[in-house]
Amino acid sequence: MTDIPVSSASTPSGPSSPEKWRALVASWRAAAEDRTADHAGYLRSAARAADGSLPCHLIANYALAWYAASERVTDPTVHDEIITAFEAAADRLGDPGPCDHAAHPRLGHFEDYLPTAAWLGTPLGRRAYRWRRHEEGGEPLDAWLCPSFLRVRADEALAALRPARAALRS
């Protein structure tokens, strides 16, 4: 068995000084901001594509919007990227007007709806969602894919993100 060297940043019980803790937290924050920016790029691409992936990426980024609007994301460029992505999605959706759905999905805690977003990204995933809904219940697929529902979510995210971005300037 070989020895595993202990990094200078931490010991088996964690970082050994406040400075090292701050560095570790900063690296976690940077990684989270990078992932948030990556997902914003996916939403921007989905807004341009005609492959039906827009609902998946819009709903996933809706979950991230609240994280980005919090004080946890401090990089203005991340805010700019996610705002630009939601603006592109809103432009793509246009003004869909009212729909005839009895109800739309309620988006409470992201852990409750984020898994559903993944099903919406591909035709096979949407077919699997239909089967799963038949077996386990849940909102109709059409309600998840509704342009009116998606446009409202994009507008809500932008309403949270824009003031958060403005607050970073002050």
Short mmCIF file of N, CA and C in Angstrom, two decimals:
data_model
loop_
_atom_site.label_atom_id
_atom_site.label_comp_id
_atom_site.label_asym_id
_atom_site.label_seq_id
_atom_site.Cartn_x
_atom_site.Cartn_y
_atom_site.Cartn_z
N MET A 1 0.84 -1.17 0.00
CA MET A 1 0.00 0.00 0.00
C MET A 1 0.90 1.24 0.00
N THR A 2 0.51 2.23 -0.81
CA THR A 2 1.31 3.44 -0.89
C THR A 2 0.74 4.50 0.03
N ASP A 3 1.61 5.38 0.45
CA ASP A 3 1.16 6.49 1.28
C ASP A 3 0.45 7.52 0.41
N ILE A 4 -0.61 8.07 0.94
CA ILE A 4 -1.32 9.14 0.24
C ILE A 4 -0.90 10.44 0.90
N PRO A 5 -0.26 11.33 0.12
CA PRO A 5 0.22 12.58 0.74
C PRO A 5 -0.96 13.46 1.13
N VAL A 6 -0.83 14.11 2.25
CA VAL A 6 -1.82 15.07 2.71
C VAL A 6 -1.47 16.40 2.09
N SER A 7 -2.46 17.01 1.43
CA SER A 7 -2.17 18.29 0.78
C SER A 7 -1.87 19.34 1.83
N SER A 8 -1.21 20.38 1.40
CA SER A 8 -0.90 21.45 2.33
C SER A 8 -2.14 22.27 2.68
N ALA A 9 -3.23 22.10 1.90
CA ALA A 9 -4.44 22.88 2.16
C ALA A 9 -5.32 22.25 3.22
N SER A 10 -5.14 20.97 3.49
CA SER A 10 -6.04 20.37 4.46
C SER A 10 -5.41 19.18 5.14
N THR A 11 -6.04 18.78 6.20
CA THR A 11 -5.67 17.58 6.92
C THR A 11 -6.87 16.66 6.85
N PRO A 12 -6.77 15.44 7.37
CA PRO A 12 -7.94 14.58 7.33
C PRO A 12 -9.16 15.21 8.00
N SER A 13 -8.98 16.10 8.92
CA SER A 13 -10.12 16.74 9.59
C SER A 13 -10.51 18.05 8.92
N GLY A 14 -9.82 18.45 7.87
CA GLY A 14 -10.16 19.68 7.16
C GLY A 14 -8.99 20.64 7.12
N PRO A 15 -9.23 21.82 6.52
CA PRO A 15 -8.17 22.83 6.45
C PRO A 15 -7.69 23.20 7.85
N SER A 16 -6.43 23.54 7.92
CA SER A 16 -5.81 23.76 9.22
C SER A 16 -5.74 25.21 9.66
N SER A 17 -6.21 26.15 8.84
CA SER A 17 -6.16 27.55 9.25
C SER A 17 -7.34 28.29 8.64
N PRO A 18 -7.70 29.45 9.21
CA PRO A 18 -8.80 30.23 8.65
C PRO A 18 -8.54 30.65 7.20
N GLU A 19 -7.30 30.97 6.89
CA GLU A 19 -6.96 31.36 5.52
C GLU A 19 -7.22 30.22 4.55
N LYS A 20 -6.86 29.01 4.97
CA LYS A 20 -7.08 27.85 4.10
C LYS A 20 -8.56 27.54 3.96
N TRP A 21 -9.34 27.76 5.03
CA TRP A 21 -10.80 27.59 4.94
C TRP A 21 -11.37 28.57 3.94
N ARG A 22 -10.94 29.84 4.01
CA ARG A 22 -11.44 30.85 3.08
C ARG A 22 -11.07 30.48 1.65
N ALA A 23 -9.88 29.98 1.44
CA ALA A 23 -9.46 29.57 0.10
C ALA A 23 -10.30 28.40 -0.40
N LEU A 24 -10.59 27.46 0.48
CA LEU A 24 -11.42 26.31 0.10
C LEU A 24 -12.83 26.75 -0.26
N VAL A 25 -13.42 27.62 0.55
CA VAL A 25 -14.77 28.13 0.27
C VAL A 25 -14.76 28.92 -1.03
N ALA A 26 -13.74 29.71 -1.26
CA ALA A 26 -13.64 30.48 -2.51
C ALA A 26 -13.56 29.56 -3.72
N SER A 27 -12.85 28.46 -3.59
CA SER A 27 -12.76 27.53 -4.72
C SER A 27 -14.10 26.85 -4.96
N TRP A 28 -14.83 26.52 -3.89
CA TRP A 28 -16.18 25.93 -4.05
C TRP A 28 -17.12 26.94 -4.71
N ARG A 29 -17.04 28.20 -4.26
CA ARG A 29 -17.90 29.24 -4.83
C ARG A 29 -17.58 29.42 -6.32
N ALA A 30 -16.31 29.47 -6.67
CA ALA A 30 -15.92 29.64 -8.07
C ALA A 30 -16.44 28.48 -8.91
N ALA A 31 -16.34 27.26 -8.38
CA ALA A 31 -16.83 26.10 -9.12
C ALA A 31 -18.34 26.19 -9.30
N ALA A 32 -19.07 26.61 -8.28
CA ALA A 32 -20.53 26.75 -8.39
C ALA A 32 -20.89 27.84 -9.38
N GLU A 33 -20.14 28.94 -9.37
CA GLU A 33 -20.41 30.01 -10.32
C GLU A 33 -20.11 29.54 -11.75
N ASP A 34 -19.04 28.77 -11.93
CA ASP A 34 -18.72 28.23 -13.25
C ASP A 34 -19.83 27.32 -13.75
N ARG A 35 -20.35 26.45 -12.88
CA ARG A 35 -21.44 25.56 -13.28
C ARG A 35 -22.71 26.34 -13.62
N THR A 36 -22.98 27.39 -12.86
CA THR A 36 -24.14 28.23 -13.13
C THR A 36 -23.99 28.90 -14.49
N ALA A 37 -22.81 29.41 -14.80
CA ALA A 37 -22.55 30.02 -16.10
C ALA A 37 -22.66 28.99 -17.22
N ASP A 38 -22.19 27.77 -16.98
CA ASP A 38 -22.32 26.71 -17.98
C ASP A 38 -23.78 26.43 -18.30
N HIS A 39 -24.61 26.34 -17.26
CA HIS A 39 -26.03 26.07 -17.48
C HIS A 39 -26.71 27.23 -18.19
N ALA A 40 -26.28 28.45 -17.93
CA ALA A 40 -26.82 29.60 -18.65
C ALA A 40 -26.49 29.46 -20.14
N GLY A 41 -25.30 28.98 -20.45
CA GLY A 41 -24.93 28.73 -21.85
C GLY A 41 -25.82 27.69 -22.49
N TYR A 42 -26.16 26.65 -21.75
CA TYR A 42 -27.06 25.62 -22.28
C TYR A 42 -28.44 26.22 -22.59
N LEU A 43 -28.93 27.10 -21.70
CA LEU A 43 -30.22 27.74 -21.93
C LEU A 43 -30.15 28.64 -23.16
N ARG A 44 -29.08 29.40 -23.28
CA ARG A 44 -28.92 30.28 -24.45
C ARG A 44 -28.91 29.46 -25.74
N SER A 45 -28.21 28.34 -25.73
CA SER A 45 -28.18 27.47 -26.91
C SER A 45 -29.55 26.88 -27.19
N ALA A 46 -30.26 26.46 -26.14
CA ALA A 46 -31.59 25.88 -26.32
C ALA A 46 -32.57 26.90 -26.87
N ALA A 47 -32.38 28.18 -26.52
CA ALA A 47 -33.26 29.23 -27.04
C ALA A 47 -33.07 29.42 -28.54
N ARG A 48 -31.90 29.07 -29.06
CA ARG A 48 -31.63 29.16 -30.50
C ARG A 48 -31.99 27.89 -31.25
N ALA A 49 -31.99 26.76 -30.56
CA ALA A 49 -32.20 25.46 -31.20
C ALA A 49 -33.68 25.17 -31.42
N ALA A 50 -33.93 24.28 -32.33
CA ALA A 50 -35.30 23.85 -32.61
C ALA A 50 -35.48 22.39 -32.21
N ASP A 51 -34.75 21.97 -31.19
CA ASP A 51 -34.75 20.55 -30.81
C ASP A 51 -35.68 20.24 -29.65
N GLY A 52 -36.43 21.21 -29.17
CA GLY A 52 -37.37 20.96 -28.09
C GLY A 52 -36.75 20.95 -26.71
N SER A 53 -35.49 21.34 -26.57
CA SER A 53 -34.82 21.27 -25.27
C SER A 53 -35.03 22.53 -24.41
N LEU A 54 -35.70 23.55 -24.96
CA LEU A 54 -35.86 24.79 -24.21
C LEU A 54 -36.55 24.59 -22.86
N PRO A 55 -37.66 23.83 -22.76
CA PRO A 55 -38.28 23.66 -21.44
C PRO A 55 -37.32 23.07 -20.40
N CYS A 56 -36.54 22.09 -20.80
CA CYS A 56 -35.58 21.46 -19.88
C CYS A 56 -34.62 22.49 -19.32
N HIS A 57 -33.99 23.24 -20.18
CA HIS A 57 -32.96 24.17 -19.75
C HIS A 57 -33.56 25.40 -19.06
N LEU A 58 -34.73 25.83 -19.47
CA LEU A 58 -35.35 26.96 -18.81
C LEU A 58 -35.71 26.60 -17.37
N ILE A 59 -36.29 25.43 -17.16
CA ILE A 59 -36.69 25.04 -15.81
C ILE A 59 -35.45 24.77 -14.94
N ALA A 60 -34.43 24.16 -15.51
CA ALA A 60 -33.19 23.94 -14.74
C ALA A 60 -32.57 25.28 -14.35
N ASN A 61 -32.54 26.22 -15.27
CA ASN A 61 -31.97 27.53 -14.95
C ASN A 61 -32.87 28.34 -14.03
N TYR A 62 -34.15 28.07 -14.06
CA TYR A 62 -35.06 28.71 -13.10
C TYR A 62 -34.64 28.35 -11.68
N ALA A 63 -34.28 27.09 -11.48
CA ALA A 63 -33.78 26.67 -10.17
C ALA A 63 -32.48 27.41 -9.82
N LEU A 64 -31.61 27.57 -10.80
CA LEU A 64 -30.34 28.25 -10.56
C LEU A 64 -30.49 29.75 -10.40
N ALA A 65 -31.56 30.31 -10.95
CA ALA A 65 -31.75 31.76 -10.87
C ALA A 65 -31.83 32.22 -9.43
N TRP A 66 -32.49 31.45 -8.59
CA TRP A 66 -32.63 31.84 -7.18
C TRP A 66 -31.30 31.74 -6.47
N TYR A 67 -30.49 30.78 -6.86
CA TYR A 67 -29.14 30.68 -6.31
C TYR A 67 -28.31 31.89 -6.77
N ALA A 68 -28.39 32.20 -8.06
CA ALA A 68 -27.62 33.33 -8.60
C ALA A 68 -28.08 34.66 -8.01
N ALA A 69 -29.37 34.78 -7.74
CA ALA A 69 -29.89 36.04 -7.20
C ALA A 69 -29.56 36.21 -5.72
N SER A 70 -29.16 35.12 -5.08
CA SER A 70 -28.79 35.21 -3.67
C SER A 70 -27.41 35.84 -3.56
N GLU A 71 -26.97 36.03 -2.36
CA GLU A 71 -25.64 36.60 -2.15
C GLU A 71 -24.53 35.60 -2.38
N ARG A 72 -24.89 34.38 -2.77
CA ARG A 72 -23.87 33.34 -2.96
C ARG A 72 -23.08 33.55 -4.25
N VAL A 73 -23.71 34.14 -5.27
CA VAL A 73 -23.03 34.38 -6.54
C VAL A 73 -22.64 35.85 -6.57
N THR A 74 -21.34 36.08 -6.59
CA THR A 74 -20.83 37.45 -6.51
C THR A 74 -20.14 37.90 -7.79
N ASP A 75 -20.00 37.03 -8.76
CA ASP A 75 -19.35 37.38 -10.01
C ASP A 75 -20.38 38.02 -10.95
N PRO A 76 -20.22 39.30 -11.29
CA PRO A 76 -21.20 39.96 -12.15
C PRO A 76 -21.33 39.31 -13.52
N THR A 77 -20.26 38.71 -14.02
CA THR A 77 -20.36 38.08 -15.34
C THR A 77 -21.28 36.86 -15.32
N VAL A 78 -21.36 36.17 -14.19
CA VAL A 78 -22.29 35.05 -14.07
C VAL A 78 -23.71 35.57 -14.13
N HIS A 79 -23.97 36.66 -13.42
CA HIS A 79 -25.29 37.27 -13.49
C HIS A 79 -25.61 37.70 -14.91
N ASP A 80 -24.65 38.33 -15.57
CA ASP A 80 -24.88 38.78 -16.94
C ASP A 80 -25.21 37.61 -17.86
N GLU A 81 -24.50 36.50 -17.68
CA GLU A 81 -24.74 35.34 -18.54
C GLU A 81 -26.12 34.74 -18.33
N ILE A 82 -26.54 34.58 -17.09
CA ILE A 82 -27.83 33.96 -16.85
C ILE A 82 -28.97 34.91 -17.25
N ILE A 83 -28.78 36.21 -17.05
CA ILE A 83 -29.79 37.18 -17.50
C ILE A 83 -29.91 37.15 -19.01
N THR A 84 -28.79 37.15 -19.71
CA THR A 84 -28.81 37.09 -21.17
C THR A 84 -29.49 35.81 -21.66
N ALA A 85 -29.24 34.72 -20.98
CA ALA A 85 -29.86 33.44 -21.36
C ALA A 85 -31.37 33.49 -21.17
N PHE A 86 -31.84 34.02 -20.04
CA PHE A 86 -33.28 34.12 -19.83
C PHE A 86 -33.92 35.11 -20.82
N GLU A 87 -33.22 36.17 -21.14
CA GLU A 87 -33.75 37.11 -22.13
C GLU A 87 -33.89 36.43 -23.49
N ALA A 88 -32.91 35.62 -23.87
CA ALA A 88 -32.99 34.88 -25.14
C ALA A 88 -34.16 33.90 -25.13
N ALA A 89 -34.36 33.23 -24.00
CA ALA A 89 -35.48 32.29 -23.89
C ALA A 89 -36.81 33.03 -23.96
N ALA A 90 -36.91 34.17 -23.27
CA ALA A 90 -38.15 34.95 -23.30
C ALA A 90 -38.43 35.45 -24.71
N ASP A 91 -37.38 35.89 -25.42
CA ASP A 91 -37.55 36.33 -26.81
C ASP A 91 -38.05 35.17 -27.68
N ARG A 92 -37.47 34.01 -27.48
CA ARG A 92 -37.88 32.83 -28.26
C ARG A 92 -39.34 32.48 -28.00
N LEU A 93 -39.76 32.58 -26.75
CA LEU A 93 -41.15 32.26 -26.40
C LEU A 93 -42.12 33.34 -26.84
N GLY A 94 -41.64 34.56 -26.96
CA GLY A 94 -42.50 35.66 -27.36
C GLY A 94 -43.62 35.88 -26.36
N ASP A 95 -44.77 36.31 -26.87
CA ASP A 95 -45.95 36.49 -26.03
C ASP A 95 -46.92 35.38 -26.39
N PRO A 96 -46.84 34.26 -25.68
CA PRO A 96 -47.67 33.12 -26.05
C PRO A 96 -49.15 33.30 -25.75
N GLY A 97 -49.48 34.31 -24.97
CA GLY A 97 -50.89 34.53 -24.62
C GLY A 97 -51.39 33.48 -23.66
N PRO A 98 -52.68 33.54 -23.38
CA PRO A 98 -53.24 32.57 -22.43
C PRO A 98 -53.28 31.17 -23.02
N CYS A 99 -53.30 30.20 -22.13
CA CYS A 99 -53.38 28.81 -22.58
C CYS A 99 -54.67 28.19 -22.04
N ASP A 100 -54.92 26.97 -22.45
CA ASP A 100 -56.15 26.30 -22.00
C ASP A 100 -55.89 25.22 -20.96
N HIS A 101 -54.74 25.25 -20.32
CA HIS A 101 -54.45 24.27 -19.28
C HIS A 101 -55.21 24.62 -18.00
N ALA A 102 -55.71 23.60 -17.36
CA ALA A 102 -56.41 23.82 -16.09
C ALA A 102 -55.45 24.35 -15.03
N ALA A 103 -54.22 23.88 -15.06
CA ALA A 103 -53.21 24.31 -14.09
C ALA A 103 -51.83 24.04 -14.66
N HIS A 104 -50.87 24.75 -14.13
CA HIS A 104 -49.47 24.53 -14.47
C HIS A 104 -48.77 23.95 -13.26
N PRO A 105 -47.62 23.33 -13.49
CA PRO A 105 -46.86 22.78 -12.36
C PRO A 105 -46.50 23.87 -11.35
N ARG A 106 -46.58 23.51 -10.10
CA ARG A 106 -46.14 24.41 -9.03
C ARG A 106 -44.66 24.13 -8.77
N LEU A 107 -43.87 25.15 -8.85
CA LEU A 107 -42.43 24.99 -8.66
C LEU A 107 -42.07 25.47 -7.26
N GLY A 108 -42.08 24.56 -6.33
CA GLY A 108 -41.68 24.87 -4.96
C GLY A 108 -40.17 24.80 -4.83
N HIS A 109 -39.70 23.87 -4.07
CA HIS A 109 -38.26 23.70 -3.86
C HIS A 109 -37.66 23.02 -5.10
N PHE A 110 -36.51 23.51 -5.52
CA PHE A 110 -35.90 23.02 -6.75
C PHE A 110 -35.66 21.51 -6.75
N GLU A 111 -35.40 20.94 -5.58
CA GLU A 111 -35.16 19.49 -5.54
C GLU A 111 -36.40 18.71 -5.93
N ASP A 112 -37.57 19.34 -5.82
CA ASP A 112 -38.81 18.68 -6.18
C ASP A 112 -39.06 18.70 -7.68
N TYR A 113 -38.64 19.76 -8.38
CA TYR A 113 -38.95 19.86 -9.80
C TYR A 113 -37.76 19.72 -10.73
N LEU A 114 -36.56 19.85 -10.23
CA LEU A 114 -35.38 19.75 -11.09
C LEU A 114 -35.27 18.38 -11.78
N PRO A 115 -35.57 17.28 -11.09
CA PRO A 115 -35.51 15.99 -11.81
C PRO A 115 -36.47 15.93 -13.00
N THR A 116 -37.62 16.56 -12.88
CA THR A 116 -38.56 16.57 -13.99
C THR A 116 -37.98 17.33 -15.17
N ALA A 117 -37.27 18.40 -14.91
CA ALA A 117 -36.66 19.18 -15.99
C ALA A 117 -35.78 18.30 -16.87
N ALA A 118 -35.06 17.39 -16.26
CA ALA A 118 -34.18 16.50 -17.02
C ALA A 118 -34.97 15.64 -18.00
N TRP A 119 -36.17 15.24 -17.63
CA TRP A 119 -37.00 14.42 -18.53
C TRP A 119 -37.42 15.20 -19.77
N LEU A 120 -37.49 16.51 -19.68
CA LEU A 120 -38.04 17.33 -20.75
C LEU A 120 -37.05 17.63 -21.87
N GLY A 121 -35.80 17.24 -21.72
CA GLY A 121 -34.75 17.65 -22.64
C GLY A 121 -34.70 16.93 -23.97
N THR A 122 -35.29 15.74 -24.05
CA THR A 122 -35.22 14.96 -25.29
C THR A 122 -36.57 14.31 -25.57
N PRO A 123 -36.82 13.93 -26.82
CA PRO A 123 -38.06 13.21 -27.12
C PRO A 123 -38.20 11.92 -26.30
N LEU A 124 -37.13 11.19 -26.13
CA LEU A 124 -37.17 9.96 -25.34
C LEU A 124 -37.49 10.27 -23.87
N GLY A 125 -36.89 11.31 -23.35
CA GLY A 125 -37.17 11.71 -21.97
C GLY A 125 -38.62 12.13 -21.79
N ARG A 126 -39.16 12.85 -22.76
CA ARG A 126 -40.57 13.25 -22.67
C ARG A 126 -41.48 12.03 -22.74
N ARG A 127 -41.14 11.07 -23.56
CA ARG A 127 -41.92 9.83 -23.64
C ARG A 127 -41.84 9.08 -22.31
N ALA A 128 -40.65 9.04 -21.73
CA ALA A 128 -40.48 8.39 -20.43
C ALA A 128 -41.27 9.13 -19.35
N TYR A 129 -41.31 10.46 -19.43
CA TYR A 129 -42.09 11.22 -18.45
C TYR A 129 -43.57 10.86 -18.57
N ARG A 130 -44.07 10.77 -19.81
CA ARG A 130 -45.47 10.39 -19.99
C ARG A 130 -45.76 9.04 -19.35
N TRP A 131 -44.87 8.08 -19.56
CA TRP A 131 -45.06 6.76 -18.96
C TRP A 131 -45.02 6.85 -17.45
N ARG A 132 -44.03 7.57 -16.93
CA ARG A 132 -43.89 7.72 -15.48
C ARG A 132 -45.13 8.40 -14.89
N ARG A 133 -45.63 9.42 -15.57
CA ARG A 133 -46.82 10.10 -15.09
C ARG A 133 -48.01 9.14 -15.07
N HIS A 134 -48.12 8.31 -16.10
CA HIS A 134 -49.20 7.32 -16.15
C HIS A 134 -49.10 6.36 -14.96
N GLU A 135 -47.89 5.97 -14.62
CA GLU A 135 -47.68 5.02 -13.52
C GLU A 135 -47.75 5.67 -12.14
N GLU A 136 -47.20 6.88 -12.00
CA GLU A 136 -47.04 7.49 -10.68
C GLU A 136 -47.84 8.77 -10.47
N GLY A 137 -48.44 9.30 -11.51
CA GLY A 137 -49.16 10.56 -11.40
C GLY A 137 -48.24 11.74 -11.63
N GLY A 138 -48.78 12.91 -11.52
CA GLY A 138 -48.01 14.13 -11.73
C GLY A 138 -48.69 15.01 -12.75
N GLU A 139 -48.07 16.13 -13.01
CA GLU A 139 -48.62 17.10 -13.96
C GLU A 139 -48.54 16.55 -15.38
N PRO A 140 -49.53 16.88 -16.21
CA PRO A 140 -49.46 16.47 -17.62
C PRO A 140 -48.24 17.09 -18.30
N LEU A 141 -47.67 16.36 -19.23
CA LEU A 141 -46.50 16.84 -19.95
C LEU A 141 -46.78 18.17 -20.64
N ASP A 142 -47.97 18.32 -21.23
CA ASP A 142 -48.30 19.57 -21.92
C ASP A 142 -48.22 20.78 -21.00
N ALA A 143 -48.54 20.58 -19.73
CA ALA A 143 -48.47 21.70 -18.77
C ALA A 143 -47.02 22.11 -18.55
N TRP A 144 -46.10 21.16 -18.53
CA TRP A 144 -44.67 21.46 -18.37
C TRP A 144 -44.12 22.15 -19.61
N LEU A 145 -44.64 21.81 -20.78
CA LEU A 145 -44.12 22.34 -22.03
C LEU A 145 -44.83 23.60 -22.49
N CYS A 146 -45.83 24.04 -21.77
CA CYS A 146 -46.67 25.18 -22.14
C CYS A 146 -45.83 26.46 -22.28
N PRO A 147 -45.89 27.10 -23.46
CA PRO A 147 -45.13 28.35 -23.63
C PRO A 147 -45.52 29.44 -22.63
N SER A 148 -46.80 29.51 -22.25
CA SER A 148 -47.22 30.52 -21.26
C SER A 148 -46.57 30.25 -19.91
N PHE A 149 -46.58 29.00 -19.49
CA PHE A 149 -45.94 28.60 -18.23
C PHE A 149 -44.45 28.94 -18.26
N LEU A 150 -43.78 28.60 -19.36
CA LEU A 150 -42.35 28.84 -19.47
C LEU A 150 -42.03 30.33 -19.51
N ARG A 151 -42.84 31.11 -20.21
CA ARG A 151 -42.60 32.55 -20.29
C ARG A 151 -42.75 33.20 -18.92
N VAL A 152 -43.75 32.78 -18.14
CA VAL A 152 -43.92 33.32 -16.79
C VAL A 152 -42.69 32.99 -15.94
N ARG A 153 -42.16 31.77 -16.05
CA ARG A 153 -40.97 31.39 -15.27
C ARG A 153 -39.77 32.24 -15.69
N ALA A 154 -39.61 32.47 -17.00
CA ALA A 154 -38.50 33.31 -17.46
C ALA A 154 -38.63 34.72 -16.91
N ASP A 155 -39.85 35.28 -16.94
CA ASP A 155 -40.06 36.62 -16.42
C ASP A 155 -39.81 36.69 -14.91
N GLU A 156 -40.24 35.67 -14.17
CA GLU A 156 -39.98 35.63 -12.73
C GLU A 156 -38.48 35.60 -12.43
N ALA A 157 -37.76 34.78 -13.18
CA ALA A 157 -36.32 34.69 -12.96
C ALA A 157 -35.64 36.03 -13.25
N LEU A 158 -36.03 36.66 -14.36
CA LEU A 158 -35.44 37.96 -14.69
C LEU A 158 -35.77 39.01 -13.64
N ALA A 159 -36.98 38.95 -13.09
CA ALA A 159 -37.37 39.90 -12.04
C ALA A 159 -36.52 39.73 -10.78
N ALA A 160 -36.03 38.54 -10.52
CA ALA A 160 -35.16 38.31 -9.37
C ALA A 160 -33.70 38.62 -9.70
N LEU A 161 -33.28 38.29 -10.91
CA LEU A 161 -31.87 38.42 -11.27
C LEU A 161 -31.43 39.87 -11.52
N ARG A 162 -32.27 40.65 -12.18
CA ARG A 162 -31.85 42.01 -12.53
C ARG A 162 -31.53 42.87 -11.30
N PRO A 163 -32.38 42.89 -10.27
CA PRO A 163 -32.01 43.67 -9.08
C PRO A 163 -30.77 43.11 -8.37
N ALA A 164 -30.61 41.79 -8.38
CA ALA A 164 -29.42 41.21 -7.76
C ALA A 164 -28.17 41.66 -8.50
N ARG A 165 -28.25 41.71 -9.81
CA ARG A 165 -27.11 42.16 -10.61
C ARG A 165 -26.83 43.64 -10.34
N ALA A 166 -27.88 44.45 -10.27
CA ALA A 166 -27.71 45.86 -9.99
C ALA A 166 -27.08 46.09 -8.61
N ALA A 167 -27.42 45.26 -7.66
CA ALA A 167 -26.87 45.39 -6.31
C ALA A 167 -25.36 45.12 -6.30
N LEU A 168 -24.88 44.34 -7.24
CA LEU A 168 -23.44 44.06 -7.30
C LEU A 168 -22.64 45.29 -7.71
N ARG A 169 -23.28 46.21 -8.39
CA ARG A 169 -22.59 47.43 -8.83
C ARG A 169 -22.36 48.39 -7.67
N SER A 170 -23.22 48.31 -6.65
CA SER A 170 -23.11 49.29 -5.56
C SER A 170 -22.15 48.89 -4.50
#
